[in-house]
Each structure stands twice: as C-alpha cells, then as structure tokens.
Short mmCIF file of C-alpha atoms in Angstrom, two decimals:
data_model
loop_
_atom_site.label_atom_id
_atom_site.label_comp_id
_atom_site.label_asym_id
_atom_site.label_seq_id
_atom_site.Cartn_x
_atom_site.Cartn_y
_atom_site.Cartn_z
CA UNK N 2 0.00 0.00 0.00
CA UNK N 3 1.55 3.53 -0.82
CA UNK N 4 2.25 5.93 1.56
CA UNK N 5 1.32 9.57 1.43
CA UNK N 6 3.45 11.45 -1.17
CA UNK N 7 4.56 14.81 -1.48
CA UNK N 8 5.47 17.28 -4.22
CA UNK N 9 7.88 18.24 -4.89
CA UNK N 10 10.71 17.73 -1.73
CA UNK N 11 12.83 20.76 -2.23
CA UNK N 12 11.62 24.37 -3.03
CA UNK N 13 13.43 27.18 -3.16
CA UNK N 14 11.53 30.69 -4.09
CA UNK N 15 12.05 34.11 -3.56
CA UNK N 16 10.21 36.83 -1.04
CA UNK N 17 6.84 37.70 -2.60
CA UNK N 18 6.50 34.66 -4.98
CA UNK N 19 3.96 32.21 -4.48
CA UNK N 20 4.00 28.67 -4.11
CA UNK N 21 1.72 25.76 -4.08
CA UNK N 22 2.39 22.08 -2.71
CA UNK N 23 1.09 18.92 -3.74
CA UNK N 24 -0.17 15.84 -1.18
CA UNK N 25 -1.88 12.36 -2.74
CA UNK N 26 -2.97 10.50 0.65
CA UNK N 27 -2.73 6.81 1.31
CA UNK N 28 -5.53 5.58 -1.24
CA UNK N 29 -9.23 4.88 0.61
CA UNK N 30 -8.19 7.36 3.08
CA UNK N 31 -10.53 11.10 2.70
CA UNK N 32 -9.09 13.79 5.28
CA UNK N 33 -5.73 15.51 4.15
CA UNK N 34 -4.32 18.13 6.92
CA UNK N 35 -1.03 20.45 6.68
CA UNK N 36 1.70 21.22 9.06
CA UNK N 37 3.98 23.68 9.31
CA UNK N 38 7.55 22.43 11.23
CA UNK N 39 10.19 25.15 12.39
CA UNK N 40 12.60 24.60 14.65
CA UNK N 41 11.35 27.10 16.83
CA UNK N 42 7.82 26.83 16.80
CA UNK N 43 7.83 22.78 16.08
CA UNK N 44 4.49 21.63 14.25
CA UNK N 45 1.66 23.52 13.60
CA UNK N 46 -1.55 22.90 12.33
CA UNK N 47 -2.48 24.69 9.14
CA UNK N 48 -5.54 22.87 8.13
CA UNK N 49 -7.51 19.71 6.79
CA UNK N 50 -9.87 19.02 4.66
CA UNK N 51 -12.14 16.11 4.53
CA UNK N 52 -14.04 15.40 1.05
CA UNK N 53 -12.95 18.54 -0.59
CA UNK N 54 -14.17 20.79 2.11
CA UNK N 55 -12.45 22.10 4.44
CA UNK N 56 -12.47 21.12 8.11
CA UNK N 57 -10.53 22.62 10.77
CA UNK N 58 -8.10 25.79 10.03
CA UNK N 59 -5.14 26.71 12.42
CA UNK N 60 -3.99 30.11 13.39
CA UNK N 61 -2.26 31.26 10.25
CA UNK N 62 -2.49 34.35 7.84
CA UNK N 63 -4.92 34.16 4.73
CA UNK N 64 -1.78 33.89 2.71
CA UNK N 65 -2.06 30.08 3.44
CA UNK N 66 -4.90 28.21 1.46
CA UNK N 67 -5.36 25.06 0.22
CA UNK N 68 -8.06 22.87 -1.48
CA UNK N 69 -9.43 19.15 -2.02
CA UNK N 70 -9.92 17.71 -5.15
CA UNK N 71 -12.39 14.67 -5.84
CA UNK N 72 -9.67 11.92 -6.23
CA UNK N 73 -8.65 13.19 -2.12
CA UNK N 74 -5.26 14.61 -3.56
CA UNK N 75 -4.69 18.11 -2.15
CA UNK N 76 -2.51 21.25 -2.60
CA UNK N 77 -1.51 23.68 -0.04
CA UNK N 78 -0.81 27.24 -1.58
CA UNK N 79 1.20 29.89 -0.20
CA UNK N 80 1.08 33.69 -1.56
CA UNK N 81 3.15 36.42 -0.91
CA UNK N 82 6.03 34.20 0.93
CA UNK N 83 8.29 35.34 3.59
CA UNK N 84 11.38 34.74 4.71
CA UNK N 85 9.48 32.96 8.03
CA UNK N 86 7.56 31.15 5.73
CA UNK N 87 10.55 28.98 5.61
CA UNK N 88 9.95 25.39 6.87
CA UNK N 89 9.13 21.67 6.74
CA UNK N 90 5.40 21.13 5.41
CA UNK N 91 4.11 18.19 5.81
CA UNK N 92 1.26 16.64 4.58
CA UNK N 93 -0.82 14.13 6.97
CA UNK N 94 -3.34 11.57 5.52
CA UNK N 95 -6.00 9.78 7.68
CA UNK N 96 -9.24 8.03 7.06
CA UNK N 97 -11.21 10.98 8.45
CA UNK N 98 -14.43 8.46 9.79
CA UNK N 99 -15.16 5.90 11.86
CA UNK N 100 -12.99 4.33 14.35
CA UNK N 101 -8.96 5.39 14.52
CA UNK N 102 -10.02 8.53 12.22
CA UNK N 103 -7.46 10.29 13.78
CA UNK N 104 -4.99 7.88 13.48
CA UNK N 105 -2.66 10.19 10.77
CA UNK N 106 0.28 8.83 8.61
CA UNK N 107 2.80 11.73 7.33
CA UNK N 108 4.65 12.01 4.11
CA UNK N 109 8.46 13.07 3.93
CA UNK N 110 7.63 16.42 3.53
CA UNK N 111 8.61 19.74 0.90
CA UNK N 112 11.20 21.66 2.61
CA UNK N 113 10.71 25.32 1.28
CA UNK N 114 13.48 27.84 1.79
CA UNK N 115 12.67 31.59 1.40
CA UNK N 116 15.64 33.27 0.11
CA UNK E 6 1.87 27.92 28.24
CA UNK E 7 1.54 25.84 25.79
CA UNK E 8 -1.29 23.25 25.72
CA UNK E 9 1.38 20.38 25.28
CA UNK E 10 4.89 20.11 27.33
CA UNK E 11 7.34 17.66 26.34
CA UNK E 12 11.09 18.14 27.34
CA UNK E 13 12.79 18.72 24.22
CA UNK E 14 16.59 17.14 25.80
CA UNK E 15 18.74 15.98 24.20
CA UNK E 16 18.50 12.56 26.03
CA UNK E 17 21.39 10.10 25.69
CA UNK E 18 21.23 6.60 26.81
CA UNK E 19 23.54 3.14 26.34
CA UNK E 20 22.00 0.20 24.06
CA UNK E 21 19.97 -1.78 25.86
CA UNK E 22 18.48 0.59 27.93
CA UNK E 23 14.96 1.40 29.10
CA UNK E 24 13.89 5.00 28.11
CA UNK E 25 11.19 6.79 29.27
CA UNK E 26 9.52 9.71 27.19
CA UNK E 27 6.81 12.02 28.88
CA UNK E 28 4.69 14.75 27.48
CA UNK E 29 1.68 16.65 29.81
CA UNK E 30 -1.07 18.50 28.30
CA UNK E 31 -3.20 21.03 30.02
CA UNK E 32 -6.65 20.15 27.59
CA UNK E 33 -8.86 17.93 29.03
CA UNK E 34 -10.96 17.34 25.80
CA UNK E 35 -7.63 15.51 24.38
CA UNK E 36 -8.75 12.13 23.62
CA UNK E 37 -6.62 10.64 21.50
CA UNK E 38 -2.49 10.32 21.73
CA UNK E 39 -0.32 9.47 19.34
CA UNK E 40 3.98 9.02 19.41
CA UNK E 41 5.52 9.93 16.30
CA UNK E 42 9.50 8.84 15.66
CA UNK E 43 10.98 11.53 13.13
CA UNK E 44 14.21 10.90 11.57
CA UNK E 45 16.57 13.98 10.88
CA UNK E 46 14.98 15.21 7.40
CA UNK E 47 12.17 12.63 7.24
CA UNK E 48 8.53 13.00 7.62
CA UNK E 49 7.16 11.85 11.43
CA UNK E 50 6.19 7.87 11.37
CA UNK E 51 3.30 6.42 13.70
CA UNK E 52 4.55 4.30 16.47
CA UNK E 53 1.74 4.51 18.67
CA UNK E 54 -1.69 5.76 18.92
CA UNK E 55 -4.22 5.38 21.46
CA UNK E 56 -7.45 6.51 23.00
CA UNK E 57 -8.63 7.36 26.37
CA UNK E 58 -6.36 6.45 29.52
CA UNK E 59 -4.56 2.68 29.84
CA UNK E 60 -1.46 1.17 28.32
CA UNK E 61 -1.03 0.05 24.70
CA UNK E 62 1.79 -2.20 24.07
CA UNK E 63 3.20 -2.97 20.74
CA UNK E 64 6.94 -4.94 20.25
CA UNK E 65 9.54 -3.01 22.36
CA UNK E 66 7.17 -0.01 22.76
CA UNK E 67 4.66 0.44 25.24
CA UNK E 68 2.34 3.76 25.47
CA UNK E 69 0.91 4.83 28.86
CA UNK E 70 -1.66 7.42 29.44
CA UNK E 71 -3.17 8.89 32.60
CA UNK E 72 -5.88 11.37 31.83
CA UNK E 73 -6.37 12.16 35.74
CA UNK E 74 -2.76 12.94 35.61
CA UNK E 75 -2.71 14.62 31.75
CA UNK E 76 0.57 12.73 31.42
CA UNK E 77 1.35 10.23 28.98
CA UNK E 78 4.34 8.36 28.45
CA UNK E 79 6.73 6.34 25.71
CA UNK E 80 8.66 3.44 26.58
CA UNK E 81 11.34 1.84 24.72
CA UNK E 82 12.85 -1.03 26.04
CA UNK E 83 16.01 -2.85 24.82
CA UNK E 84 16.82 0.59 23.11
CA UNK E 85 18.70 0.53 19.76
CA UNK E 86 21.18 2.77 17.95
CA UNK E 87 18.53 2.45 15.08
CA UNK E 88 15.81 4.13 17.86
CA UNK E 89 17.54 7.20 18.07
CA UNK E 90 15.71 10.21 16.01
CA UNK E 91 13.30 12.76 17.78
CA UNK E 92 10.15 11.38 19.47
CA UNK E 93 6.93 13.78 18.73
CA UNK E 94 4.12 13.06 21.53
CA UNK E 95 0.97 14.50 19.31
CA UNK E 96 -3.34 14.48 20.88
CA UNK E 97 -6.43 15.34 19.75
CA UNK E 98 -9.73 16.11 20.80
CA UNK E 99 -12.69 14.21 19.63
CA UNK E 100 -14.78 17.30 18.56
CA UNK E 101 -12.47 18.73 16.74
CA UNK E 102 -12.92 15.97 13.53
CA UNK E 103 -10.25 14.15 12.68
CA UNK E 104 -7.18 16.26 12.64
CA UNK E 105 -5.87 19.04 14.55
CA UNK E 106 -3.19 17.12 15.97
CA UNK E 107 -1.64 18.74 18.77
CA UNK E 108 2.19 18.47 19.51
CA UNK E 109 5.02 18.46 21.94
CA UNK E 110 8.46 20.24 21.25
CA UNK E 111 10.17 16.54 20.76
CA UNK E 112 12.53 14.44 22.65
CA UNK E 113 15.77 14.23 20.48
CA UNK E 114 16.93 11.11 21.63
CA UNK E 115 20.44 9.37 20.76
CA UNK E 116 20.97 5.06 21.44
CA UNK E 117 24.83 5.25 21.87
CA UNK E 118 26.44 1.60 20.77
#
C-alpha cells in the first residue's frame, strides 16, 4: 500500500513569490491536513480538509490556502512568501471516519526555503 | 503555556536501555495520543496511537496514558542505535474531527552503541 506522497521535496523561491504544494494520501483514506515544522515553533496545524471541504483551520495568515480535489489529492498554496515562511510542510493523511479517524500517517515532507 | 509540554533534551542513553519519554497536556478534551519517531529530514512515522487512559503495548514499545494525571508516556525497552531520532508526543480532541493534531516540542533522543 503507498504511503502519502509529497510534491515536490525541495523548493526554493524568492520573497513575494507564491507557491503551491502537492499531497496524494494513502488511497481509501478522505481527510488531508497540513503542518507547518520550524525549529522554533515545532508543528503547527495549518488545516484539513475532509471530502474537498475544508475542516478545521489553524492560526495562520490568509496567505495560506489550500483545497481538495475529488480523487482526495490536495494542494496547499502559499502567496506572498516570507522569509518565516521557511519550513518543513508536511502533509498528513487519515481516514477521516469511523474508528482510529485520527490515526494520521505523514509524508516526507517539501522543505521550502525563502531566500 | 503551551497546551502540550514535552522536554525537548537531548537525552542520551547506552544500548539496551529502558527509556522513558513524557509529554503533559493542560486540555482535558484531548482524547486521543499518538507518538511519532521523526528521523533527521524525514517525515514523522506512527509508532503509537491510542485513545482514552490505559497502556497500549506494541513490540519493544509500550504507550501509557493517565488522563487524571494529563501525562502520557513512551517506553522503549532494549533501546537501539537504530531508535535514536526525535520522538513527537501528538493528541487530539474528539470534537475537533479528525485532525488538529496537537504536539510536543520533541525528545531528540540518541541510542549510543
């Protein structure tokens, strides 16, 4: 069974660009969520969404969006980037129902460095 | 404060040892707890999940929780240079659908040979 995969691993873009990240969850499962990972602030919920619509939201500007699409693969944009947007985001995959819904499997992650 | 503690170390121990990681959380709608293992530039990988209070115990790991307490607790036993990474204690409450995983700081934790 595949694992949650992320696109693409490395980015590296400039203040004021934008940028937009690509999950595909383990297949069957429906609820996709984003994390943010800094060494200073360790991992922080962005959001998830659960059959293209989204869920929960963390505490972070309206420069972070993302979407859902019918096939459960989701991107996580970013406009306007700042150096502090600089991090580890990683996509988590769960079943989103049921028993051990929140049971969540990460993928390796796109490392994006502001420069 | 922040709604999950964990002592971030670093913690060294010899092969073979017992180790004992702790995280306390001041929410007392967490219901479910989770241990991540993260390897230096890796994504976090389950080890453990688990609802309510009691013990879970799976191979060398066993996961403890005490809601009374808000504590719960990783332990490794017959540790392994292959076990050390950083250990991520991670909760969630049950109305807040299925993700909005909560975390500790991590435990970097080195098995020395």
């Amino acid at each position: 069974k595949a694992g949650v995969t992320q696109t693409p691993r490395y980015l590296i873009k400039t203040r004021g660009q934008q940028v937009t990240l690509s999950c595909s969850p383990i297949s069957g499962h429906r609820s996709v969520s984003w994390y943010q990972q800094t060494p200073g602030q360790g991992l922080q919920f962005l959001f998830e969404y659960f059959s293209e619509t989204q869920r929960n939201k963390g505490n972070f500007p309206g420069r972070f969006s993302g979407r859902q699409f019918s096939n459960s693969r989701s991107e996580m944009n970013v406009s306007t980037l700042e150096l502090g947007d600089s991090a580890l985001y990683l996509c988590a995959s769960s079943s989103g129902q049921g028993a051990g819904r929140t049971e969540a499997f990460f993928g390796q992650g796109t490392r994006l460095t502001v420069v | 404060q922040k709604e999950v503690e964990q002592d971030p170390g670093p913690l060294s121990v010899p092969e073979g040892a017992i180790v004992s990681l702790n995280c306390t959380y001041s929410n007392s709608a967490f219901q479910y707890f989770m241990w991540y293992r993260q390897y230096s530039r890796k994504g976090p990988e389950l080890l453990m999940y688990t609802y309510s209070s009691g013990n879970k115990e799976d191979g060398r790991f066993t996961a403890q929780v005490d809601k009374s307490s808000k504590y719960i607790s990783l332990f490794i036993r017959d540790s392994q240079p292959s076990d050390s990474a950083t250990y991520l204690c991670a909760m969630s409450s049950s109305n807040q659908g299925a993700q909005k995983l909560v975390f500790g700081q991590g435990t970097r934790l080195t098995i020395n040979p």
